[in-house]
Amino acid sequence: MNRSDSIRDRSSPRHRFAPAVGPPAVARNESMNCFVSGWHFGVSARRVWIAVLLALASAAVLELGQSATLPEGFAEESIPGPWTEPVGITFEPEQQTPGGRAYVWERGGRVWIVEGGIKQSPPLIDISEEVGAWRDLGLLGFAFHPDFRQNGYIYLGYTVDHHHLTKFGTAAYDPATNEYFMATIHRVTRYTARASDDFRSVDPTSRKVLLGESVTNGFPSLYQSHGISSLVFGTDGTLLVGCGDGGSYLTLDVGNAPETYVVQALAEGIIQPKENVGSFRAQLVDSLSGKILRLDPETGDGVASNPFFDPAYPRSARSRVWSLGLRNPFRTALRPGTGSHRREDANPGALYIGDVGLHGFEDLNVATNGGMNFGWPMYEGLEMHPIFGIVDVSNQDAPNPLFGLNHCPQQYFSFRNLLVQDNRNPPSWPNPCNPALQIPGGLRRFVHARPVIDWKHENGPARTGVYAADGSAAVTSIGTPDSPVSGAQFGGTSSIGGTWYQGDDFPVTYKNTYFHGDYEGQWIRNFTFDTNNRPVVVRDFLTNGGGIVCLATHPVEGSLYYVTWTNGIHRVRYGITSNQAPSVVARADKLFGPSPLTIQFDGSTSTDPEGFPLIYRWDFGDGSAAVTEAKSSHTFVEPAGVATPFTVTLTVTDRSDATALATLLVSVNNTPPVVTITSPTNGTRYPLLKETVYPLSAAISDAEHGPSQLICRWQTTLHHNHHAHTDPFDTNCASSVSIAPLGCDGQTYYYSLALTVTDAAGLATTQEVILYPDCPDLSPVLTFLERDTTGAIRWELTGDPGYSYRIEGSANLLDWNPVTTLRPTTGTTQFKDLDGGIFRNRFYRAILAP
């Protein structure tokens, strides 16, 4: 499928939004065999800092050379951009010499070549018009064919903008329009780079869609995250592609979650009705969600040696599946030296998978065979999820042969009937209608493939799986006397993935070991695995590294590269005997004003890693002679009334001629734009009952420039605890933004909306407003009190008396029935749920009533 028009830059996109609503999360009440849920309204969300930032360029500091914390002997350096939301870095598979090219891909749809440490222009490829880059979605996967220098093939995995998906090639298509906050698909596409220019550009007519040719056959994208992830080639030449479950991260999604776009997805054929099971799509073999796929890189078909391959339907989801039971397998890495070169051996190699967890644990999984089931959502980490693990959600591909016989009410087996915990003893899958009978072997039954390591959120513990004396699954914390894994304890909140190191430039301890990163933990750790892919040692390596989203190693030089969200590419080296470049800091007491404009420049706080003196050179960009002092005063003279920009460059050089430079923009006869955001207002509290669309507007003026000479750029950022999710830039001065109903659950959520206005002479003003969740002062708490002799149960609801709460009950987390609506005017209210003297609900929730 070739569409050359899809490679086009998209300027000033117009965003369209599809609002959604969302219910609360669910938590367990240990007092009886039932569960309670509710918005955990916490004051933490109301204590988030409140500020309006007006960034006038009246003074400036530019500093380069900040670095993370590393073991002794290691140092890092940044690869200069500029970068716009980079999410990955890789190298050509056949690269045989030091240096060479690196390739950086950005979420928005561009892939850049880095050569000699310098970002090259134009990009290798730009498909930004086709890519839907919003929230956690976009161009997230990129790979080279193993024979890239022979065939020029590159592969891209990305979210398709819904407008492009449904309108491209029609009269209704507008290249400047994109549609966010609605269901769409993820796609895998192949292009061919041109040998004629040494593979520096692609032939747009070579475009071939391997997966996701149409709205009905791509990876389903039903919410704002858990989308397509890594593209990795196996040793056997097959293409391994990861994708998340497509479900909600806001609630326990078992289908029909109202905050998701499931209704639209069903209407458009993005999913089939049997896939309307939320996170359980990860367990449905005939669904692309929550899987690692193994594809023929020529056709996109499933490989004949895949575990569920159907020769009659090689492009079906089941034919393409290699591994299942994953929530958000963000990055994967193939262990070098593993796997077969023959596809028919069904052994592409050991695939190391970082799977991002929900509320409890993060996973590091290893897929060594086809058909391995990593357990999500019934299992999070090594053990069963306390709620997903007991919910009966039907698998419509698994009919129960006992249905209708001897009063058997279960037409289909539930997903939890088909998955059992790891055990050294023979597994058993009893039929729920007759435990004396096994579920037929012709159905797809699974044993949980436990992660090799898991770690609890925040401070740990980190654990590994062992077996009890009776052969049942057990866990132990790493570093304990009975643990097979040594190392210090750790925690984290977002298992990203990693890379294998085979170089010789690090100490020998690190050779043939694995590095893994955690996004919110901002760390990289080093793991030693034995030949059976079992962990042996965990070592601390890098801390305070920022939001890590990708790791890679150079195929020849070694070194470790990592990418941080939203603008950092870093290289870690060891024992650098050659001289390191200085760290440069350029300061100015002002950057704009009328002519003649005299400015005091200061570079004296620049430093050299070896502690040696530096040589300074100031170039003022106006044709005057350079100055070689650390501090300098310079006067810019221009005709009155003519706004003129100058780029001032400070270059610092050490005694070995290593250099670093920084630039400052000076604007003579100019003042920054004046910006006041008028909508939404600072401190707005967004509702939690539904997604809300706010107009984006501002009062903008500039003393020297008219409206046509001003450039606007809105940036929406969702802040969650210690990390942030940014939306694409919106370059319309008046626009709108969709705010999801996140917050008030004991975690910190808020949105920042920043508008930057830049004039024609380079001066910019940024104003920012903050939006918070509209949280009651008291968290609603449902407490079980007693069940009386009539079968009625009595609860106590504690909450904010200024709000009404709707109490609902459910037997399966899917169908909710109203019990009562309460306003705890005295702070505490009691109620009963009685159905003919029978306790019929297993789950309860308290949510804000409209």
PDB file of C-alpha atoms in Angstrom, residues 651-738:
ATOM      1  CA  THR A 651      32.921  29.316  22.982  1.00  0.00           C
ATOM      2  CA  VAL A 652      35.074  27.894  25.766  1.00  0.00           C
ATOM      3  CA  THR A 653      38.182  25.841  25.018  1.00  0.00           C
ATOM      4  CA  ASP A 654      40.407  23.828  27.342  1.00  0.00           C
ATOM      5  CA  ARG A 655      44.139  23.252  27.025  1.00  0.00           C
ATOM      6  CA  SER A 656      43.557  20.160  24.837  1.00  0.00           C
ATOM      7  CA  ASP A 657      41.421  22.153  22.404  1.00  0.00           C
ATOM      8  CA  ALA A 658      38.138  20.531  23.475  1.00  0.00           C
ATOM      9  CA  THR A 659      35.382  23.100  23.049  1.00  0.00           C
ATOM     10  CA  ALA A 660      31.816  23.783  24.066  1.00  0.00           C
ATOM     11  CA  LEU A 661      29.577  26.641  23.088  1.00  0.00           C
ATOM     12  CA  ALA A 662      26.366  28.349  24.134  1.00  0.00           C
ATOM     13  CA  THR A 663      24.280  30.969  22.373  1.00  0.00           C
ATOM     14  CA  LEU A 664      22.101  33.846  23.575  1.00  0.00           C
ATOM     15  CA  LEU A 665      19.622  35.826  21.530  1.00  0.00           C
ATOM     16  CA  VAL A 666      19.865  39.627  21.820  1.00  0.00           C
ATOM     17  CA  SER A 667      17.057  41.734  20.350  1.00  0.00           C
ATOM     18  CA  VAL A 668      17.777  45.453  19.879  1.00  0.00           C
ATOM     19  CA  ASN A 669      14.983  48.034  19.648  1.00  0.00           C
ATOM     20  CA  ASN A 670      12.561  45.404  20.778  1.00  0.00           C
ATOM     21  CA  THR A 671      10.437  44.312  23.732  1.00  0.00           C
ATOM     22  CA  PRO A 672       8.764  40.943  24.309  1.00  0.00           C
ATOM     23  CA  PRO A 673       5.108  40.342  23.509  1.00  0.00           C
ATOM     24  CA  VAL A 674       2.605  40.960  26.294  1.00  0.00           C
ATOM     25  CA  VAL A 675       0.510  37.864  26.942  1.00  0.00           C
ATOM     26  CA  THR A 676      -2.404  37.218  29.288  1.00  0.00           C
ATOM     27  CA  ILE A 677      -4.219  33.901  29.108  1.00  0.00           C
ATOM     28  CA  THR A 678      -7.941  34.587  29.332  1.00  0.00           C
ATOM     29  CA  SER A 679      -9.223  31.014  29.079  1.00  0.00           C
ATOM     30  CA  PRO A 680      -8.993  28.886  31.061  1.00  0.00           C
ATOM     31  CA  THR A 681      -8.192  30.964  34.106  1.00  0.00           C
ATOM     32  CA  ASN A 682      -5.428  30.063  36.482  1.00  0.00           C
ATOM     33  CA  GLY A 683      -6.615  27.814  39.296  1.00  0.00           C
ATOM     34  CA  THR A 684      -9.572  26.406  37.369  1.00  0.00           C
ATOM     35  CA  ARG A 685     -10.833  23.194  38.963  1.00  0.00           C
ATOM     36  CA  TYR A 686     -11.862  20.704  36.301  1.00  0.00           C
ATOM     37  CA  PRO A 687     -14.730  18.287  37.002  1.00  0.00           C
ATOM     38  CA  LEU A 688     -14.243  14.582  37.523  1.00  0.00           C
ATOM     39  CA  LEU A 689     -17.581  13.498  36.139  1.00  0.00           C
ATOM     40  CA  LYS A 690     -16.546  13.809  32.510  1.00  0.00           C
ATOM     41  CA  GLU A 691     -13.833  14.965  30.138  1.00  0.00           C
ATOM     42  CA  THR A 692     -13.986  18.730  29.664  1.00  0.00           C
ATOM     43  CA  VAL A 693     -13.081  20.834  26.624  1.00  0.00           C
ATOM     44  CA  TYR A 694     -11.854  24.349  27.461  1.00  0.00           C
ATOM     45  CA  PRO A 695     -11.332  27.151  24.938  1.00  0.00           C
ATOM     46  CA  LEU A 696      -7.736  28.352  24.721  1.00  0.00           C
ATOM     47  CA  SER A 697      -7.558  32.120  24.329  1.00  0.00           C
ATOM     48  CA  ALA A 698      -5.264  34.967  25.316  1.00  0.00           C
ATOM     49  CA  ALA A 699      -4.930  38.719  25.060  1.00  0.00           C
ATOM     50  CA  ILE A 700      -1.754  39.304  23.034  1.00  0.00           C
ATOM     51  CA  SER A 701      -0.030  42.531  22.076  1.00  0.00           C
ATOM     52  CA  ASP A 702       3.418  43.624  20.949  1.00  0.00           C
ATOM     53  CA  ALA A 703       4.767  47.166  20.807  1.00  0.00           C
ATOM     54  CA  GLU A 704       6.906  46.583  17.732  1.00  0.00           C
ATOM     55  CA  HIS A 705       5.064  43.855  15.792  1.00  0.00           C
ATOM     56  CA  GLY A 706       1.597  43.244  14.395  1.00  0.00           C
ATOM     57  CA  PRO A 707      -0.439  40.047  14.842  1.00  0.00           C
ATOM     58  CA  SER A 708       0.846  38.546  11.587  1.00  0.00           C
ATOM     59  CA  GLN A 709       4.425  38.803  12.929  1.00  0.00           C
ATOM     60  CA  LEU A 710       3.714  36.818  16.085  1.00  0.00           C
ATOM     61  CA  ILE A 711       3.940  33.031  16.453  1.00  0.00           C
ATOM     62  CA  CYS A 712       1.858  31.233  19.101  1.00  0.00           C
ATOM     63  CA  ARG A 713       2.587  27.855  20.648  1.00  0.00           C
ATOM     64  CA  TRP A 714       0.373  26.181  23.262  1.00  0.00           C
ATOM     65  CA  GLN A 715       1.730  23.281  25.296  1.00  0.00           C
ATOM     66  CA  THR A 716      -0.591  21.144  27.431  1.00  0.00           C
ATOM     67  CA  THR A 717       1.081  18.964  30.069  1.00  0.00           C
ATOM     68  CA  LEU A 718      -0.525  16.442  32.390  1.00  0.00           C
ATOM     69  CA  HIS A 719       1.525  16.206  35.604  1.00  0.00           C
ATOM     70  CA  HIS A 720       1.242  12.923  37.485  1.00  0.00           C
ATOM     71  CA  ASN A 721       3.264  12.492  40.656  1.00  0.00           C
ATOM     72  CA  HIS A 722       6.894  12.947  39.582  1.00  0.00           C
ATOM     73  CA  HIS A 723       6.490  12.757  35.810  1.00  0.00           C
ATOM     74  CA  ALA A 724       4.653  14.527  33.019  1.00  0.00           C
ATOM     75  CA  HIS A 725       2.767  13.676  29.825  1.00  0.00           C
ATOM     76  CA  THR A 726       2.946  16.378  27.160  1.00  0.00           C
ATOM     77  CA  ASP A 727       0.589  16.914  24.244  1.00  0.00           C
ATOM     78  CA  PRO A 728       1.852  18.134  20.849  1.00  0.00           C
ATOM     79  CA  PHE A 729       2.364  21.842  20.348  1.00  0.00           C
ATOM     80  CA  ASP A 730      -0.697  23.698  19.090  1.00  0.00           C
ATOM     81  CA  THR A 731       0.350  26.672  16.952  1.00  0.00           C
ATOM     82  CA  ASN A 732      -3.073  28.325  16.789  1.00  0.00           C
ATOM     83  CA  CYS A 733      -3.366  31.458  18.919  1.00  0.00           C
ATOM     84  CA  ALA A 734      -6.984  30.497  19.668  1.00  0.00           C
ATOM     85  CA  SER A 735      -7.763  26.819  20.080  1.00  0.00           C
ATOM     86  CA  SER A 736      -9.177  24.327  22.595  1.00  0.00           C
ATOM     87  CA  VAL A 737      -7.925  21.632  24.959  1.00  0.00           C
ATOM     88  CA  SER A 738      -9.442  18.429  26.306  1.00  0.00           C
TER      89      SER A 738
END
